[in-house]
Amino acid sequence: MEFTDKAVKCGTDKKGDLLVTLELGGNGREIEIKSKVEKKFGEAIRQDVLIILDAFSVNNVKIQIDDLGALDFAIKARVETAVKRALAKEGK
Amino acid sequence: MNSLYRTLLFVPGNNPGQMVKADIYGADCVIFDLEDAVSIHEKDAARDLVKHYLTDLRPETCRVGVRINAQDTPYYEEDVRSMVSVKPDFLRLPKSETAENIRQLDKLITECEKACGIEAGSVKIIATIETALGVYNAYQIASASPRMIAIGLGAEDFRTDMRMTRSEDGQEILFARNLISLAAHAAGVMPLDYVYSNFKNEEGFIADVRFGKMLGFTGKSVIHPSQVPLVHQVFTPSDEELEHAKKVVAAYEEAMAKASGVVALDGKMIDMPIVVRAQNTLEYAKASGKEL
């Protein structure tokens, strides 16, 4: 997934955490998940991302998730922070 | 969950890997830290992590608090607003120097509780005192709000503020520790002993906890899980102390049942302070899992 300098990041590459790269814009929601457990938990991770995007009414966005075995709370938190940072960057 | 605050374990608020393990070490309280453990670039991220953690995975076996940033920082207000929404047991305010600091925090918590539909007074306050002015005002701070449940000394910042030379056994902070304990007891809140940061020095740590207990502290802030059982061990009454406490309380209850004004044990008069100390001993023993 390619990003411009409008993209924001949140999180770390430590075990139990995740790194979120997020850029507002485009057409629809593009979500890419990189995780060792993607086969088993990919859909659950996607649902966590969608919960936050819905909460902030973000419909046009590109998100890359680099997951290091994060639990749901961490995924939702990191995506929320990334969304807020991106909105702040756009002055919203 | 016991009723004691023997150990308050600090856990960085921006490390999900550590946060999920926070409640497995047996501490009476876990404090998620938004202050010193979090860089100024990650304050927003830490807030969101703690908020979602408390929403999804709030521990049921210990109390949960959050150390917010000080009132003179740009993070303070948002810390309070976002944390009150997930109803921690308490907020811990660093750099508390005056009663006004506490009254301002009380006012903001009240406003947030109302906005979130949380029962008024649910979120308590623990004040960390870490300057000369704060120690000087300890009693006013401790008694500034009905939300106050404890005060504690932030030793490193206090040493800096006082231009003290640091000693291994903490002689230089003795007066402050005494004053914090005195002020807390006078105000009817808990005195919490300072963080002993050299967690590898087990012997020095145990001696320090024992000394703090002798000064009247009822619990200690800790920064490493290995310190939790050591504090509990010091605060757990010995079998001898427990047996004596049981006898004192039994003698007191017998005297009360007989409507006798005099309580005696083994031919000696027992004053009320001795009965209260015995009751405290039983409470600590119970919390420590001892058979009563």
Short mmCIF file of C-alpha atoms in Angstrom, two decimals, chain B:
data_model
loop_
_atom_site.label_atom_id
_atom_site.label_comp_id
_atom_site.label_asym_id
_atom_site.label_seq_id
_atom_site.Cartn_x
_atom_site.Cartn_y
_atom_site.Cartn_z
CA MET B 1 -10.82 -7.50 45.86
CA ASN B 2 -9.43 -6.47 49.25
CA SER B 3 -9.91 -3.06 50.81
CA LEU B 4 -6.22 -2.22 51.14
CA TYR B 5 -3.86 -0.05 49.13
CA ARG B 6 -0.61 -1.78 50.10
CA THR B 7 0.82 -1.72 46.60
CA LEU B 8 0.19 0.69 43.74
CA LEU B 9 1.99 -0.63 40.66
CA PHE B 10 2.83 1.88 37.93
CA VAL B 11 2.41 0.57 34.37
CA PRO B 12 3.30 2.67 31.30
CA GLY B 13 0.12 3.80 29.58
CA ASN B 14 1.56 3.47 26.10
CA ASN B 15 2.67 -0.16 26.15
CA PRO B 16 -0.17 -2.58 25.36
CA GLY B 17 2.07 -5.62 25.95
CA GLN B 18 2.70 -4.53 29.55
CA MET B 19 -0.83 -3.29 30.12
CA VAL B 20 -2.43 -6.68 29.50
CA LYS B 21 -0.20 -8.22 32.16
CA ALA B 22 -0.73 -5.43 34.70
CA ASP B 23 -3.18 -7.27 36.92
CA ILE B 24 -1.38 -10.61 37.17
CA TYR B 25 1.22 -9.58 39.76
CA GLY B 26 -1.21 -9.33 42.67
CA ALA B 27 -0.88 -5.58 43.31
CA ASP B 28 -3.78 -4.04 45.22
CA CYS B 29 -3.89 -1.23 42.63
CA VAL B 30 -2.58 -0.72 39.14
CA ILE B 31 -1.84 2.83 38.01
CA PHE B 32 -1.64 3.43 34.28
CA ASP B 33 0.83 6.21 33.72
CA LEU B 34 0.15 9.00 31.26
CA GLU B 35 2.89 11.19 32.73
CA ASP B 36 6.60 10.37 33.04
CA ALA B 37 6.44 7.01 31.24
CA VAL B 38 4.95 8.56 28.10
CA SER B 39 6.82 10.86 25.70
CA ILE B 40 5.23 14.20 24.86
CA HIS B 41 4.62 12.95 21.29
CA GLU B 42 2.57 9.97 22.49
CA LYS B 43 0.27 11.50 25.12
CA ASP B 44 -2.74 11.19 22.79
CA ALA B 45 -1.96 7.56 21.98
CA ALA B 46 -1.53 6.61 25.65
CA ARG B 47 -4.87 8.20 26.52
CA ASP B 48 -6.63 6.17 23.81
CA LEU B 49 -4.90 2.95 24.88
CA VAL B 50 -5.84 3.33 28.54
CA LYS B 51 -9.38 4.31 27.60
CA HIS B 52 -9.91 1.25 25.38
CA TYR B 53 -8.12 -1.03 27.85
CA LEU B 54 -10.44 0.03 30.68
CA THR B 55 -13.46 -0.31 28.40
CA ASP B 56 -12.60 -3.82 27.14
CA LEU B 57 -10.36 -5.45 29.73
CA ARG B 58 -10.74 -3.68 33.05
CA PRO B 59 -9.19 -5.90 35.75
CA GLU B 60 -11.61 -7.31 38.32
CA THR B 61 -9.04 -8.31 40.92
CA CYS B 62 -7.51 -4.92 41.72
CA ARG B 63 -8.29 -1.24 41.78
CA VAL B 64 -7.38 0.82 38.76
CA GLY B 65 -6.07 4.36 38.72
CA VAL B 66 -4.52 6.67 36.16
CA ARG B 67 -1.64 9.06 36.74
CA ILE B 68 -2.56 12.10 34.68
CA ASN B 69 -0.24 14.91 33.65
CA ALA B 70 0.23 17.90 35.93
CA GLN B 71 -2.06 20.92 35.81
CA ASP B 72 0.57 23.18 34.26
CA THR B 73 0.86 20.97 31.16
CA PRO B 74 -1.25 21.12 27.98
CA TYR B 75 -2.26 17.47 28.48
CA TYR B 76 -3.98 17.78 31.85
CA GLU B 77 -7.51 18.72 30.84
CA GLU B 78 -7.84 16.14 28.06
CA ASP B 79 -6.36 13.50 30.37
CA VAL B 80 -9.09 14.17 32.93
CA ARG B 81 -11.91 14.34 30.38
CA SER B 82 -10.99 11.11 28.59
CA MET B 83 -10.16 9.15 31.73
CA VAL B 84 -13.24 10.08 33.79
CA SER B 85 -15.35 8.76 30.91
CA VAL B 86 -14.10 5.22 31.65
CA LYS B 87 -14.50 5.65 35.42
CA PRO B 88 -11.17 4.67 36.99
CA ASP B 89 -11.21 4.24 40.76
CA PHE B 90 -8.97 7.29 41.08
CA LEU B 91 -6.85 9.83 39.27
CA ARG B 92 -3.38 10.47 40.62
CA LEU B 93 -2.35 14.10 40.27
CA PRO B 94 1.40 14.79 40.15
CA LYS B 95 2.99 18.01 41.40
CA SER B 96 0.18 18.80 43.83
CA GLU B 97 1.32 21.91 45.66
CA THR B 98 -1.76 23.58 47.08
CA ALA B 99 -5.34 22.81 48.06
CA GLU B 100 -6.37 24.83 45.01
CA ASN B 101 -4.77 22.20 42.72
CA ILE B 102 -7.08 19.60 44.22
CA ARG B 103 -10.17 21.81 44.17
CA GLN B 104 -9.62 22.52 40.46
CA LEU B 105 -9.28 18.82 39.71
CA ASP B 106 -12.36 18.05 41.80
CA LYS B 107 -14.35 20.64 39.84
CA LEU B 108 -13.27 19.22 36.46
CA ILE B 109 -13.99 15.63 37.53
CA THR B 110 -17.43 16.71 38.76
CA GLU B 111 -18.15 18.34 35.40
CA CYS B 112 -16.98 15.22 33.51
CA GLU B 113 -18.92 12.80 35.74
CA LYS B 114 -22.07 14.81 35.07
CA ALA B 115 -21.43 14.88 31.31
CA CYS B 116 -20.82 11.10 31.23
CA GLY B 117 -23.76 10.19 33.47
CA ILE B 118 -21.46 8.80 36.15
CA GLU B 119 -22.52 9.00 39.78
CA ALA B 120 -21.05 12.11 41.40
CA GLY B 121 -18.03 11.39 43.55
CA SER B 122 -17.21 8.04 41.91
CA VAL B 123 -13.70 9.00 40.79
CA LYS B 124 -11.39 9.61 43.74
CA ILE B 125 -8.13 11.56 43.90
CA ILE B 126 -4.64 10.64 45.05
CA ALA B 127 -2.22 13.56 45.19
CA THR B 128 1.49 13.21 44.64
CA ILE B 129 3.44 15.85 46.50
CA GLU B 130 6.88 16.48 45.08
CA THR B 131 7.97 20.00 45.89
CA ALA B 132 8.93 21.92 49.02
CA LEU B 133 5.70 23.94 48.75
CA GLY B 134 3.65 20.78 48.38
CA VAL B 135 5.16 19.16 51.47
CA TYR B 136 4.62 22.41 53.38
CA ASN B 137 0.92 22.32 52.36
CA ALA B 138 0.45 18.55 52.77
CA TYR B 139 -2.46 18.71 55.22
CA GLN B 140 -4.35 21.33 53.17
CA ILE B 141 -3.87 19.15 50.07
CA ALA B 142 -4.97 15.99 51.86
CA SER B 143 -8.13 17.63 53.17
CA ALA B 144 -9.02 19.72 50.11
CA SER B 145 -11.80 17.48 48.77
CA PRO B 146 -14.02 14.59 49.83
CA ARG B 147 -12.61 12.78 46.79
CA MET B 148 -9.18 12.63 48.41
CA ILE B 149 -8.20 9.12 49.46
CA ALA B 150 -4.41 9.35 49.72
CA ILE B 151 -1.30 11.46 49.39
CA GLY B 152 2.17 10.29 48.47
CA LEU B 153 5.66 11.71 48.16
CA GLY B 154 7.39 12.01 44.79
CA ALA B 155 10.90 11.72 46.16
CA GLU B 156 13.07 12.42 43.12
CA ASP B 157 11.41 15.71 42.18
CA PHE B 158 11.29 16.69 45.84
CA ARG B 159 15.05 16.15 46.19
CA THR B 160 15.63 18.29 43.12
CA ASP B 161 13.34 21.05 44.33
CA MET B 162 15.07 21.03 47.72
CA ARG B 163 18.57 20.86 46.19
CA MET B 164 19.20 17.78 48.30
CA THR B 165 22.02 15.31 47.95
CA ARG B 166 20.69 11.82 47.37
CA SER B 167 21.64 9.14 49.90
CA GLU B 168 21.14 5.41 49.50
CA ASP B 169 18.94 5.08 52.60
CA GLY B 170 16.97 8.28 51.98
CA GLN B 171 17.94 10.16 55.16
CA GLU B 172 17.41 13.46 53.38
CA ILE B 173 13.69 12.77 52.78
CA LEU B 174 12.91 11.61 56.31
CA PHE B 175 11.28 14.86 57.35
CA ALA B 176 9.09 14.92 54.24
CA ARG B 177 8.04 11.30 54.77
CA ASN B 178 7.15 12.05 58.38
CA LEU B 179 5.17 15.10 57.39
CA ILE B 180 3.29 13.30 54.60
CA SER B 181 2.35 10.50 57.01
CA LEU B 182 1.30 12.97 59.69
CA ALA B 183 -0.74 15.12 57.29
CA ALA B 184 -2.49 12.12 55.75
CA HIS B 185 -3.49 10.64 59.09
CA ALA B 186 -4.63 14.06 60.33
CA ALA B 187 -6.83 14.42 57.23
CA GLY B 188 -8.14 10.84 57.41
CA VAL B 189 -6.59 9.71 54.11
CA MET B 190 -3.93 7.10 53.37
CA PRO B 191 -0.25 8.00 53.35
CA LEU B 192 1.53 6.24 50.47
CA ASP B 193 5.26 5.80 50.60
CA TYR B 194 7.52 6.91 47.76
CA VAL B 195 8.85 4.87 44.82
CA TYR B 196 12.11 3.04 45.56
CA SER B 197 13.54 3.09 42.09
CA ASN B 198 16.48 0.69 42.47
CA PHE B 199 14.34 -2.44 42.10
CA LYS B 200 17.39 -4.69 41.89
CA ASN B 201 18.35 -3.87 45.51
CA GLU B 202 15.93 -6.23 47.24
CA GLU B 203 17.51 -5.95 50.67
CA GLY B 204 17.52 -2.14 50.58
CA PHE B 205 13.95 -2.13 49.32
CA ILE B 206 12.63 -4.37 52.11
CA ALA B 207 14.40 -2.25 54.74
CA ASP B 208 12.87 0.85 53.18
CA VAL B 209 9.33 -0.62 53.17
CA ARG B 210 9.74 -1.66 56.83
CA PHE B 211 10.90 1.82 57.75
CA GLY B 212 7.98 3.39 55.88
CA LYS B 213 5.53 1.12 57.69
CA MET B 214 7.11 2.15 60.99
CA LEU B 215 6.48 5.81 60.06
CA GLY B 216 2.79 5.08 59.52
CA PHE B 217 2.61 4.57 55.76
CA THR B 218 -0.15 2.18 54.78
CA GLY B 219 1.12 1.32 51.31
CA LYS B 220 3.81 1.97 48.75
CA SER B 221 4.00 2.98 45.12
CA VAL B 222 6.08 0.48 43.15
CA ILE B 223 7.54 0.47 39.67
CA HIS B 224 8.44 -3.18 39.19
CA PRO B 225 6.28 -6.29 39.62
CA SER B 226 9.01 -7.96 41.71
CA GLN B 227 8.44 -5.33 44.41
CA VAL B 228 4.76 -6.28 44.92
CA PRO B 229 5.18 -9.48 46.99
CA LEU B 230 7.97 -7.87 49.04
CA VAL B 231 5.68 -5.04 50.12
CA HIS B 232 2.86 -7.45 50.91
CA GLN B 233 5.25 -9.57 52.95
CA VAL B 234 6.20 -6.56 55.10
CA PHE B 235 2.56 -5.56 55.53
CA THR B 236 1.46 -9.10 56.38
CA PRO B 237 1.25 -9.56 60.16
CA SER B 238 3.38 -12.35 61.62
CA ASP B 239 1.62 -15.31 63.29
CA GLU B 240 2.53 -13.85 66.71
CA GLU B 241 1.16 -10.41 65.83
CA LEU B 242 -2.01 -12.00 64.48
CA GLU B 243 -2.59 -14.13 67.58
CA HIS B 244 -2.09 -11.11 69.84
CA ALA B 245 -4.45 -9.00 67.72
CA LYS B 246 -7.13 -11.69 67.90
CA LYS B 247 -6.86 -11.80 71.70
CA VAL B 248 -7.06 -8.01 71.97
CA VAL B 249 -10.15 -7.80 69.75
CA ALA B 250 -11.79 -10.73 71.57
CA ALA B 251 -11.15 -9.05 74.95
CA TYR B 252 -12.57 -5.81 73.62
CA GLU B 253 -15.70 -7.49 72.27
CA GLU B 254 -16.20 -9.34 75.55
CA ALA B 255 -15.92 -6.10 77.51
CA MET B 256 -18.40 -4.43 75.16
CA ALA B 257 -20.84 -7.34 75.57
CA LYS B 258 -20.63 -6.95 79.35
CA ALA B 259 -21.02 -3.19 78.98
CA SER B 260 -17.75 -2.85 80.85
CA GLY B 261 -15.76 0.30 80.31
CA VAL B 262 -12.49 -1.44 81.06
CA VAL B 263 -10.79 -3.77 78.61
CA ALA B 264 -8.13 -6.05 80.04
CA LEU B 265 -5.95 -8.81 78.65
CA ASP B 266 -3.61 -10.99 80.71
CA GLY B 267 -4.05 -8.66 83.66
CA LYS B 268 -3.16 -5.52 81.69
CA MET B 269 -5.44 -2.65 80.72
CA ILE B 270 -5.93 -2.19 77.00
CA ASP B 271 -6.47 1.30 75.68
CA MET B 272 -8.59 2.03 72.63
CA PRO B 273 -5.57 2.80 70.37
CA ILE B 274 -4.32 -0.73 71.01
CA VAL B 275 -7.71 -2.14 70.01
CA VAL B 276 -7.69 -0.06 66.81
CA ARG B 277 -4.16 -1.28 65.97
CA ALA B 278 -5.29 -4.85 66.55
CA GLN B 279 -8.29 -4.33 64.26
CA ASN B 280 -5.93 -2.93 61.60
CA THR B 281 -3.70 -5.98 62.01
CA LEU B 282 -6.67 -8.28 61.42
CA GLU B 283 -7.66 -6.32 58.33
CA TYR B 284 -4.15 -6.61 56.86
CA ALA B 285 -4.01 -10.30 57.76
CA LYS B 286 -7.34 -10.92 56.04
CA ALA B 287 -6.22 -9.04 52.92
CA SER B 288 -3.02 -11.06 52.89
CA GLY B 289 -5.03 -14.28 52.80
CA LYS B 290 -4.22 -15.36 56.35
CA GLU B 291 -6.66 -17.58 58.22
CA LEU B 292 -8.42 -15.52 60.89
#
